[in-house]
Coordinates of C-alpha atoms in Angstrom, one line a residue:
Chain A
D1 CA 121.4 94.9 114.5
Q2 CA 120.8 91.7 112.7
Q3 CA 117.9 89.7 114.0
V4 CA 118.1 86.6 111.7
K5 CA 121.6 85.6 110.8
Q6 CA 123.0 83.0 108.3
N7 CA 126.6 83.1 109.0
S8 CA 127.7 81.0 106.0
P9 CA 127.3 82.8 102.7
S10 CA 128.0 79.8 100.5
L11 CA 127.9 76.1 100.7
S12 CA 129.2 73.5 98.4
V13 CA 127.9 69.7 98.4
Q14 CA 128.3 66.9 96.3
E15 CA 125.1 65.1 94.4
G16 CA 123.5 62.8 96.8
R17 CA 124.9 63.9 100.0
I18 CA 123.0 65.9 102.7
S19 CA 123.1 69.5 102.5
I20 CA 122.8 71.4 105.8
L21 CA 122.1 75.3 105.8
N22 CA 121.8 77.2 109.3
C23 CA 120.1 79.9 110.6
D24 CA 120.5 81.7 114.0
Y25 CA 117.7 84.5 115.3
T26 CA 118.2 86.7 118.6
N27 CA 114.4 87.7 119.0
S28 CA 112.6 85.1 121.3
M29 CA 109.4 86.6 120.3
F30 CA 109.4 85.0 116.7
D31 CA 106.4 82.3 116.3
Y32 CA 107.3 80.8 112.9
F33 CA 110.5 80.4 110.7
L34 CA 110.4 79.9 107.0
W35 CA 112.8 78.8 104.5
Y36 CA 112.9 80.3 100.9
K37 CA 114.8 79.2 97.7
K38 CA 115.9 81.8 95.1
Y39 CA 116.9 81.1 91.6
P40 CA 118.8 84.1 89.8
A41 CA 116.5 86.7 87.9
E42 CA 113.4 84.8 89.7
G43 CA 111.6 85.7 93.0
P44 CA 111.9 83.8 96.2
T45 CA 109.6 80.6 96.5
F46 CA 108.5 79.3 100.0
L47 CA 109.8 75.9 100.7
I48 CA 109.1 75.0 104.4
S49 CA 108.3 76.4 107.6
I50 CA 108.0 75.6 111.4
S51 CA 106.1 76.5 114.4
S52 CA 107.8 77.6 117.4
I53 CA 106.0 74.6 119.1
K54 CA 107.8 72.1 117.1
D55 CA 111.0 71.0 116.9
K56 CA 110.9 69.3 113.5
N57 CA 109.3 69.6 110.1
E58 CA 109.5 67.2 106.9
D59 CA 108.3 67.7 103.6
G60 CA 110.1 65.2 101.2
R61 CA 113.6 65.8 100.7
F62 CA 113.4 68.8 102.8
T63 CA 113.3 68.9 106.9
V64 CA 113.7 72.0 109.0
F65 CA 114.8 71.4 112.7
L66 CA 114.3 74.0 115.3
N67 CA 116.2 74.4 118.6
K68 CA 114.4 77.2 120.5
S69 CA 117.0 77.2 123.5
A70 CA 119.7 77.6 121.2
K71 CA 117.8 80.0 119.0
H72 CA 118.9 78.2 116.1
L73 CA 117.3 76.3 113.0
S74 CA 118.5 74.5 110.2
L75 CA 117.5 73.1 106.8
H76 CA 118.4 69.5 106.0
I77 CA 118.1 68.5 102.1
V78 CA 118.6 65.0 101.6
P79 CA 119.7 63.7 99.1
S80 CA 121.1 67.0 97.5
Q81 CA 120.3 67.1 93.6
P82 CA 122.0 69.7 91.1
G83 CA 118.4 71.6 91.0
D84 CA 118.7 72.4 94.5
S85 CA 121.5 75.0 93.5
A86 CA 120.2 78.4 94.6
V87 CA 120.4 81.1 97.4
Y88 CA 118.3 80.0 100.4
F89 CA 116.8 82.5 102.8
C90 CA 115.9 82.0 106.4
A91 CA 113.0 84.2 107.4
A92 CA 111.3 84.6 110.9
S93 CA 107.9 85.7 111.7
G94 CA 106.3 87.7 114.5
G95 CA 103.0 86.6 113.2
G96 CA 100.0 88.9 112.3
N97 CA 100.7 91.7 109.7
T98 CA 104.5 92.3 110.6
P99 CA 106.8 91.8 108.0
L100 CA 109.2 88.7 107.8
V101 CA 112.9 89.3 108.9
F102 CA 115.2 87.7 106.3
G103 CA 118.6 86.5 106.8
K104 CA 121.3 87.3 104.1
G105 CA 121.1 84.0 102.5
T106 CA 123.1 81.0 101.7
R107 CA 124.4 80.1 98.3
L108 CA 124.0 76.0 98.0
S109 CA 126.0 74.8 95.0
V110 CA 125.4 70.9 94.5
I111 CA 128.0 69.5 92.5
A112 CA 127.5 66.8 90.1
Chain B
D1 CA 98.0 79.5 92.6
V2 CA 98.7 82.8 93.9
K3 CA 100.2 85.3 91.5
V4 CA 102.6 88.3 92.0
T5 CA 103.2 90.1 88.7
Q6 CA 105.8 93.0 88.5
S7 CA 105.3 94.9 85.3
S8 CA 108.7 95.0 84.1
R9 CA 111.7 92.5 84.3
Y10 CA 114.1 94.9 83.1
L11 CA 114.7 98.4 83.4
V12 CA 117.2 100.9 82.4
K13 CA 116.9 104.6 83.6
R14 CA 118.7 107.6 83.7
T15 CA 120.0 109.4 86.9
G16 CA 117.7 111.9 87.8
E17 CA 114.5 110.3 86.3
K18 CA 111.3 109.3 88.1
V19 CA 110.8 105.6 88.1
F20 CA 107.3 103.8 88.4
L21 CA 107.9 99.9 89.5
E22 CA 104.5 98.2 89.5
C23 CA 103.1 95.2 91.3
V24 CA 99.8 93.3 90.9
Q25 CA 98.5 90.6 93.3
D26 CA 95.5 88.3 92.3
M27 CA 94.8 86.7 95.7
D28 CA 93.1 89.3 97.6
H29 CA 96.1 89.3 100.1
E30 CA 96.0 92.5 102.9
N31 CA 99.8 92.9 102.9
M32 CA 102.1 94.0 100.2
F33 CA 105.8 94.3 100.4
W34 CA 108.7 96.2 98.7
Y35 CA 112.3 94.7 98.8
R36 CA 115.4 95.3 97.1
Q37 CA 118.0 92.4 96.7
D38 CA 121.7 93.4 96.7
P39 CA 124.7 90.7 96.7
G40 CA 125.7 90.1 100.2
L41 CA 123.1 92.2 101.7
G42 CA 120.2 89.9 101.6
L43 CA 116.7 91.1 101.1
R44 CA 116.1 94.3 102.6
L45 CA 112.6 96.1 103.3
I46 CA 111.8 99.3 101.7
Y47 CA 108.1 99.9 102.5
F48 CA 104.9 97.8 103.1
S49 CA 101.6 98.1 103.4
Y50 CA 98.8 96.3 105.2
D51 CA 95.6 98.1 103.7
V52 CA 94.5 100.2 101.0
K53 CA 96.0 103.9 101.4
M54 CA 98.2 102.6 104.2
K55 CA 101.9 102.4 104.1
E56 CA 104.9 101.7 106.6
K57 CA 108.2 102.5 106.2
G58 CA 110.8 99.4 106.1
D59 CA 114.4 99.6 106.7
I60 CA 115.7 101.6 104.2
P61 CA 112.8 104.0 102.9
E62 CA 115.2 106.9 101.8
G63 CA 114.7 107.9 98.2
Y64 CA 111.7 105.7 97.8
S65 CA 107.9 106.2 98.1
V66 CA 105.0 104.0 97.7
S67 CA 101.5 104.2 96.7
R68 CA 98.4 101.6 97.2
E69 CA 95.2 102.9 95.8
K70 CA 93.5 99.6 95.3
K71 CA 94.0 96.2 97.3
E72 CA 95.8 94.6 94.6
R73 CA 98.4 97.0 93.5
F74 CA 101.2 98.5 95.2
S75 CA 103.7 100.9 93.5
L76 CA 107.1 101.5 94.2
I77 CA 108.4 105.4 93.2
L78 CA 111.7 106.3 92.9
E79 CA 111.3 110.2 93.0
S80 CA 114.7 111.0 91.5
A81 CA 116.9 107.8 90.5
S82 CA 120.3 107.7 91.4
T83 CA 122.8 105.0 90.6
N84 CA 123.0 103.5 93.9
Q85 CA 119.4 102.3 93.6
T86 CA 120.5 100.1 90.9
S87 CA 119.4 96.7 92.1
M88 CA 116.9 93.8 91.9
Y89 CA 113.5 95.0 93.3
L90 CA 111.1 92.5 94.8
C91 CA 107.6 92.7 95.3
A92 CA 105.5 90.3 97.8
S93 CA 102.1 89.9 99.2
S94 CA 100.8 87.9 102.2
L95 CA 97.5 87.3 103.7
G96 CA 99.1 87.7 107.3
G97 CA 98.2 85.4 110.1
D98 CA 100.3 83.4 112.1
Q99 CA 102.9 82.0 109.5
N100 CA 102.6 85.1 107.5
I101 CA 104.1 83.5 104.1
Q102 CA 104.8 85.8 101.8
Y103 CA 104.5 85.2 97.9
F104 CA 107.1 87.2 95.5
G105 CA 106.9 88.2 92.2
A106 CA 109.8 87.7 89.5
G107 CA 111.5 90.9 90.4
T108 CA 112.4 93.9 88.2
R109 CA 116.1 94.3 87.5
L110 CA 116.5 98.2 87.7
S111 CA 119.8 99.7 86.1
V112 CA 120.3 103.5 86.7
L113 CA 123.0 104.9 84.6

């Protein structure tokens, strides 16, 4: 049973517009949520995270929103750039040494 | 900067061969992980280790084993490679703690013929 779900396998956005990537989770024990970005033939790189006690975290063009009651988080990229084209993974952490639980990823294509 | 190094970027092996994938991290992290990534299936956890000589099964351990003799090194072993083990293999390490941010290596693309 998937605990972290990214229901959109792909997303296409025009350069300069907003990209919104969504993620849902089922386990209310998760304390932190992370986003990773992955280019082909490279390992995923950490992008941004949010604690369950917050509802928003911002880092430059990237903002993550968390709605705990809905068990939903989203990553907003504004403005989108062609270099943002990658696969984005949502992950959740129960803290300590437990492994992250990853979604299946969303492939973002930013079209110039 | 955290560095996680995987020994090979590309490997081609024959069915039935024993295959070793090596991973080294330089940040004194307690935890290390092995994943495989396949199209449409995301990242699936094979094994992880939170201390030297400790190992825990992940979601898909069948056909794999691991070794952690030193803190910085975590090896993935395919005892008898099969074609369905053709995949991208990713190693990661983390310090643990609340966020438990994992840092990944560049990956090894393994083809089993």
